[in-house]
């Protein structure tokens, strides 16, 4: 069987095949330059000798297993790639699957086509059809509730379910009070107008705020938000049944737009560490009263967008930048209160407005705006001293959110955003830019 090991998989192959993996103290995180020593090899055929690769390793392979041809090295990884065509074994220390590994896609293609002799058959059309069929088989004639946030994931998930079971579907938009300015209205108008789905807006603002009172720990916040989400849906399900007087077809299914990266980062993949509990995976309560329909659970965001276009989801929704389910709750570092939400909402609206005006929406993957609510610094505005909060801008470029780099937003755009926020949001007297890639930072601050 052809095998391709990446990163930890690469090291696991070495361990299994008799090479050496050691803690050399030379970890590499983020963009790294690799020297390809054999550009005629199966993986690197026709590629340059020097290429940018995305690394995330603490241990390194210091000695390749017998029979392996070493084909690349980096400053912190003397053995950074190898292959053995006879046994069809291949490996690289870096992450070829992320866009920041410049020739990563070519390396993967070379493995699949040449190393494993496979042809490519994936198309958005095939996948959309398959997912529609799967949902139809899964839910039968039951009623289905879809958690609709207004973002691309839940919109595409809803579109798949709508195609599968039509008016058995009711969408619920929970307004948890952690939304950005104008978001609730956008869901109410844009999405419903485009798709004609049956939508209930459930106002749970009070419920979330009181559940979050006094909480500062990020994981606790995520768990609380996950739990309250489900409680709100359970209530919405009862409302749907009541409205329709349809006790015979209770709502058994809850559709969620969970993606593969959410599953992996919540510790759902085999051997994966829990980085943070995405509200829709690790944050779910144990006594959940629904079964989940998660048609996008094995897809990445770029694939979801392709499937969305295939299903005629409007482009304005398909290309929306990601916004996390726990919303502004995980962008206030410190306790979440109504006043703090109001400050952040105003700052965020300015940043979004200016990035859009500069035509940068499609260049930037997303730009979290973060309020450091427990930090204050001294400033001067007019003739007076201020003691206000900093706002962090976190614009990132990415393809799937598993890795990211900070976006080089033009200085004049940053200056406009900073000037407007400090002038228009009285409580903020400093705007700072986050220049950290992922890894080591995550995209959101919590
Ligand atoms: P991190 O912060 O893990 O974020 O680098 C990766 C991507 O996931 C989004 N994100 C979430 N999305 N529920 C979501 O629906 C969540 O709990 C959640 N946490 C993070 C984040 O905005 C980024 O796009």
XYZ file of C-alpha atoms and ligand atoms in Angstrom:
470
model
C 0.000 0.000 0.000
C 1.375 3.461 -0.880
C 1.936 5.576 2.237
C 2.552 9.293 2.563
C 3.534 10.593 5.997
C 3.286 14.282 6.817
C 4.646 16.002 9.923
C 3.826 13.680 12.847
C 2.989 10.965 10.311
C 6.458 11.394 8.827
C 8.002 10.888 12.256
C 5.744 7.932 13.004
C 6.978 6.263 9.792
C 10.566 6.817 10.875
C 9.882 5.359 14.289
C 8.177 2.318 12.778
C 10.832 1.716 10.129
C 13.914 1.994 12.330
C 15.195 5.556 11.841
C 15.739 8.129 14.592
C 13.436 10.896 15.818
C 15.063 13.140 18.420
C 14.371 16.217 20.460
C 17.175 18.384 19.073
C 15.973 21.688 20.483
C 15.594 22.970 16.933
C 11.828 23.173 16.456
C 10.405 25.028 13.452
C 7.061 26.856 13.442
C 5.664 28.686 10.449
C 7.329 29.489 7.142
C 10.668 27.706 6.619
C 12.997 27.376 3.636
C 13.558 23.800 2.441
C 16.504 22.658 0.315
C 15.351 20.014 -2.111
C 18.365 17.852 -2.858
C 16.716 15.666 -5.499
C 14.479 17.554 -7.911
C 14.129 14.456 -10.080
C 12.405 12.473 -7.325
C 8.787 11.347 -7.405
C 7.556 14.029 -4.965
C 9.681 16.946 -6.191
C 9.874 16.288 -9.890
C 10.320 19.557 -11.783
C 10.226 21.783 -8.696
C 12.850 24.329 -7.580
C 15.668 23.405 -5.210
C 14.636 26.009 -2.670
C 10.992 26.240 -1.601
C 8.929 27.718 1.225
C 7.314 25.100 3.415
C 5.051 25.407 6.450
C 6.461 23.692 9.521
C 5.092 22.902 12.967
C 7.426 20.489 14.766
C 9.374 20.278 18.003
C 11.116 16.926 17.364
C 13.175 16.199 14.251
C 14.194 13.178 12.212
C 17.975 12.909 12.507
C 18.451 9.587 10.724
C 16.301 8.186 7.916
C 15.271 4.502 8.006
C 17.321 2.094 5.864
C 16.406 2.136 2.214
C 14.932 5.677 2.247
C 16.346 8.260 -0.134
C 16.554 11.625 1.672
C 15.322 14.309 -0.717
C 15.142 17.534 1.328
C 16.405 19.246 4.463
C 15.713 22.441 6.411
C 17.797 24.244 9.057
C 15.968 22.459 11.898
C 15.281 19.147 10.146
C 18.330 17.443 8.573
C 15.970 14.806 7.175
C 12.947 16.796 5.989
C 11.688 14.501 3.207
C 12.349 11.031 1.893
C 10.994 8.416 -0.449
C 11.359 4.814 -1.496
C 9.677 4.103 -4.836
C 10.097 0.321 -4.519
C 8.085 0.142 -1.300
C 5.959 3.178 -2.329
C 6.775 4.984 0.929
C 6.975 8.804 0.986
C 7.140 11.476 3.628
C 7.744 15.142 4.389
C 8.274 16.838 7.740
C 6.201 19.889 6.728
C 2.534 20.464 5.927
C 2.156 20.247 2.143
C -1.625 20.634 2.513
C -1.503 24.323 3.447
C -1.247 27.181 0.980
C 1.885 28.560 2.630
C 3.827 25.502 1.431
C 4.358 26.942 -2.027
C 4.639 23.624 -3.883
C 2.547 21.630 -1.425
C -0.274 20.873 -3.845
C 2.250 19.655 -6.423
C 3.875 17.394 -3.839
C 0.491 15.906 -2.916
C -0.480 15.477 -6.553
C 2.823 13.790 -7.302
C 2.271 11.351 -4.474
C -1.296 10.587 -5.531
C -0.716 10.352 -9.274
C 2.783 8.897 -9.418
C 3.366 7.321 -6.025
C -0.115 5.830 -5.616
C -1.226 5.695 -9.301
C -4.596 7.355 -8.586
C -6.756 9.590 -10.821
C -8.668 12.601 -9.513
C -12.478 12.338 -9.477
C -13.557 14.922 -6.845
C -15.874 17.598 -8.195
C -18.130 19.946 -6.255
C -21.074 18.548 -8.245
C -20.407 14.935 -7.255
C -19.961 15.853 -3.642
C -23.092 18.019 -3.477
C -25.200 15.208 -4.913
C -23.706 12.653 -2.577
C -24.323 14.864 0.473
C -27.946 15.509 -0.527
C -28.521 11.760 -0.849
C -26.887 11.054 2.505
C -29.051 13.624 4.300
C -32.214 12.259 2.663
C -31.355 8.750 3.846
C -30.393 9.962 7.312
C -33.488 11.979 8.253
C -36.291 10.193 6.382
C -39.618 11.955 6.983
C -38.640 13.615 10.297
C -38.665 17.344 10.795
C -35.260 19.003 10.812
C -34.026 22.152 12.471
C -31.039 24.004 11.099
C -28.853 26.288 13.156
C -28.373 29.215 10.801
C -25.741 31.761 11.785
C -25.711 33.677 8.511
C -22.228 32.419 7.685
C -21.253 30.295 4.729
C -21.030 26.959 6.556
C -24.492 26.880 8.032
C -25.943 28.423 4.847
C -24.475 25.686 2.659
C -25.496 23.012 5.173
C -29.044 24.435 5.089
C -29.024 24.482 1.286
C -28.052 20.791 1.197
C -30.793 19.853 3.639
C -33.347 21.993 1.832
C -32.464 20.232 -1.423
C -32.749 16.880 0.369
C -35.971 17.221 2.371
C -37.574 20.538 1.298
C -40.142 21.907 3.720
C -39.359 19.416 6.483
C -36.657 21.975 7.251
C -37.004 24.980 9.540
C -34.026 27.259 10.091
C -33.397 28.889 13.435
C -31.219 31.895 13.898
C -30.281 32.335 17.530
C -29.504 35.925 18.382
C -27.168 35.330 21.306
C -26.270 38.984 21.635
C -22.710 38.160 20.544
C -23.333 39.087 16.913
C -21.748 41.926 15.006
C -23.617 45.055 13.996
C -26.342 44.379 11.401
C -25.870 40.623 11.375
C -29.289 39.564 12.552
C -30.951 41.790 9.953
C -28.681 40.368 7.259
C -29.767 36.810 8.001
C -33.391 37.845 8.117
C -33.260 39.558 4.751
C -30.449 38.178 2.531
C -30.620 34.495 3.260
C -34.362 34.138 3.434
C -34.888 36.213 0.300
C -32.423 34.105 -1.635
C -33.529 30.664 -0.530
C -37.095 31.048 0.697
C -36.411 28.884 3.764
C -38.696 28.915 6.753
C -36.849 31.004 9.382
C -37.412 31.562 13.090
C -35.327 34.198 14.854
C -34.914 33.304 18.489
C -33.911 36.113 20.820
C -31.649 34.660 23.515
C -29.614 37.744 24.344
C -30.532 37.896 28.021
C -30.051 34.158 28.469
C -26.477 34.204 27.081
C -25.375 37.317 28.913
C -26.481 36.035 32.281
C -24.896 32.617 31.640
C -21.602 34.329 30.788
C -21.612 36.731 33.737
C -18.355 36.623 35.691
C -16.695 34.135 33.304
C -13.240 34.923 31.923
C -11.730 31.534 31.059
C -11.879 30.928 27.265
C -12.749 27.232 27.433
C -15.449 27.853 30.034
C -16.943 30.565 27.830
C -16.949 28.200 24.846
C -18.627 25.423 26.829
C -21.280 27.800 28.152
C -21.993 29.207 24.699
C -22.212 25.671 23.253
C -24.638 24.622 25.979
C -26.835 27.718 25.698
C -26.971 27.310 21.923
C -28.443 23.877 22.315
C -30.879 24.993 24.998
C -32.067 27.740 22.668
C -32.547 25.261 19.839
C -34.467 22.886 22.053
C -36.826 25.725 22.917
C -37.085 26.674 19.249
C -37.935 23.050 18.386
C -40.812 23.105 20.856
C -41.986 26.383 19.298
C -41.937 24.871 15.814
C -44.061 21.939 16.927
C -46.444 24.227 18.788
C -46.766 26.568 15.819
C -47.564 23.806 13.419
C -49.587 21.644 15.792
C -47.587 18.689 14.527
C -46.851 16.340 17.431
C -46.578 13.378 15.102
C -43.407 14.637 13.507
C -41.235 15.886 16.332
C -37.993 17.603 15.514
C -35.329 14.968 15.976
C -32.510 16.400 13.931
C -30.319 19.405 14.278
C -28.284 20.494 11.249
C -24.947 22.117 11.966
C -22.390 23.554 9.581
C -19.488 21.803 11.306
C -16.387 21.578 9.123
C -13.449 19.214 9.273
C -11.069 21.754 10.871
C -13.617 22.287 13.703
C -13.581 18.550 14.356
C -9.797 18.271 14.298
C -9.147 21.276 16.524
C -11.734 20.141 19.062
C -9.712 16.957 19.484
C -12.140 14.907 17.350
C -9.617 13.372 14.966
C -7.788 10.307 16.184
C -4.817 11.402 18.277
C -5.659 15.107 17.870
C -5.099 17.489 20.782
C -7.911 19.732 21.976
C -6.713 23.181 20.900
C -10.053 24.835 21.589
C -13.594 23.534 21.852
C -15.405 24.816 18.801
C -18.851 25.611 20.060
C -20.484 23.151 17.697
C -18.255 20.156 18.511
C -16.436 19.955 21.853
C -18.838 22.507 23.357
C -21.992 20.381 23.004
C -23.699 19.284 26.231
C -23.829 15.566 27.092
C -27.614 15.440 27.362
C -28.216 16.692 23.819
C -31.812 16.044 22.780
C -31.146 16.004 19.051
C -29.246 13.827 16.700
C -26.872 15.798 14.552
C -26.865 16.190 10.794
C -23.478 17.547 9.798
C -23.156 17.237 6.028
C -19.953 19.299 5.874
C -18.085 17.440 8.589
C -15.464 16.085 6.221
C -14.973 19.229 4.121
C -12.685 22.235 4.258
C -13.956 25.772 3.767
C -12.783 26.088 0.151
C -14.658 22.883 -0.694
C -17.760 24.143 1.132
C -17.669 27.283 -0.989
C -17.501 25.231 -4.172
C -20.415 23.068 -3.038
C -22.363 26.255 -2.137
C -21.881 27.696 -5.617
C -22.963 24.371 -7.097
C -26.198 24.606 -5.063
C -26.848 28.237 -6.131
C -26.279 29.745 -2.704
C -25.879 33.501 -3.421
C -22.276 34.624 -3.920
C -22.579 37.264 -1.200
C -23.075 34.440 1.293
C -20.635 31.975 -0.263
C -17.781 34.485 -0.088
C -18.570 35.852 3.362
C -15.591 35.826 5.660
C -15.758 33.312 8.503
C -17.163 34.438 11.833
C -17.020 32.045 14.790
C -20.213 30.669 16.326
C -19.342 32.002 19.810
C -19.066 35.384 18.117
C -17.850 38.432 19.985
C -17.913 36.385 23.203
C -14.441 35.022 22.368
C -13.184 38.368 21.087
C -13.590 40.110 24.418
C -10.587 39.086 26.478
C -12.087 39.143 29.932
C -15.674 39.027 31.111
C -18.377 39.543 28.492
C -20.761 42.346 29.406
C -23.326 44.359 27.443
C -21.166 47.509 27.610
C -18.069 45.734 26.360
C -20.040 44.126 23.544
C -21.230 47.539 22.528
C -17.659 48.913 22.394
C -16.401 45.973 20.355
C -19.366 46.056 17.996
C -18.703 49.685 17.101
C -14.968 49.122 16.589
C -15.591 46.000 14.511
C -18.104 47.765 12.269
C -15.514 50.455 11.467
C -12.787 47.929 10.651
C -15.110 45.931 8.407
C -16.373 49.030 6.650
C -12.865 50.261 5.855
C -11.528 46.876 4.731
C -14.490 46.545 2.386
C -14.035 50.104 1.116
C -10.384 49.289 0.361
C -11.501 46.289 -1.704
C -9.671 43.818 0.543
C -12.513 41.447 1.432
C -11.446 38.680 -0.924
C -7.717 39.072 -0.092
C -8.223 38.650 3.622
C -9.513 35.389 5.041
C -11.019 37.219 8.024
C -10.134 40.015 10.401
C -11.076 39.388 14.016
C -11.296 42.616 15.991
C -10.494 41.945 19.629
C -11.153 43.997 22.744
C -8.608 43.647 25.557
C -11.224 44.477 28.123
C -9.089 44.064 31.237
C -6.149 46.022 29.834
C -6.032 49.806 29.992
C -3.383 52.215 28.884
C -2.814 55.927 29.142
C -3.511 58.144 26.194
C -4.169 61.760 25.379
C -7.168 62.980 23.439
C -7.869 66.664 23.027
C -6.374 68.262 26.089
C -7.119 65.434 28.426
C -5.639 62.236 29.705
C -7.469 59.049 28.795
C -7.231 55.616 30.332
C -8.831 53.435 27.717
C -8.836 49.951 26.238
C -6.772 48.621 23.333
C -8.380 47.100 20.270
C -6.417 44.440 18.380
C -6.768 44.006 14.618
C -6.047 40.446 13.504
C -6.269 40.316 9.689
C -5.131 36.913 8.396
C -4.683 35.126 5.107
C -5.495 31.438 4.943
C -7.111 28.770 2.816
C -8.670 26.541 5.433
C -8.016 28.191 8.839
C -5.787 25.297 9.885
C -2.810 27.558 9.285
C -2.712 31.277 8.630
C -0.372 34.166 8.120
C -1.000 37.768 9.141
C -2.176 39.866 6.213
C -0.034 42.714 5.004
C -2.851 45.258 4.954
C -1.639 48.553 3.425
C -0.524 51.060 6.069
C -2.906 53.762 4.896
C -5.892 51.433 5.380
C -4.648 50.547 8.875
C -4.178 54.243 9.617
C -7.740 55.034 8.569
C -9.135 52.214 10.708
C -7.050 53.229 13.707
C -7.953 56.899 13.342
C -11.642 56.210 13.033
C -11.807 53.732 15.924
C -9.983 56.018 18.362
C -12.067 58.997 17.261
C -15.444 57.333 17.100
C -15.250 54.783 19.924
C -14.625 56.906 23.000
C -13.634 53.993 25.259
C -10.728 52.942 22.978
C -7.488 54.925 22.900
C -5.113 52.484 21.180
C -5.280 50.189 18.158
C -2.663 47.449 17.737
C -1.928 45.004 14.934
C -1.381 41.280 15.557
C 1.565 40.073 13.437
C 1.586 36.406 14.468
C 1.098 33.474 12.116
C -0.854 30.314 12.989
C 0.970 28.393 14.348
C 2.033 29.500 16.883
C -0.983 31.797 17.427
C -4.513 30.728 16.626
C -6.694 33.046 14.537
C -9.090 33.959 17.336
C -7.576 35.096 20.612
C -9.628 32.639 22.680
P -8.731 29.383 15.416
O -8.941 30.483 16.408
O -8.962 28.021 15.979
O -9.870 29.582 14.326
O -7.429 29.485 14.685
C -9.968 28.850 13.139
C -11.206 29.283 12.430
O -12.364 28.824 13.113
C -13.168 29.903 13.547
N -13.641 29.522 14.870
C -14.862 29.007 15.114
N -15.899 28.805 14.294
N -17.150 27.969 16.113
C -17.055 28.315 14.815
O -18.040 28.192 14.098
C -16.143 28.128 16.996
O -16.268 27.812 18.172
C -14.939 28.690 16.459
N -13.736 29.022 17.023
C -12.960 29.522 16.024
C -12.267 31.112 13.523
O -13.004 32.317 13.342
C -11.375 30.784 12.346
O -12.018 31.061 11.114
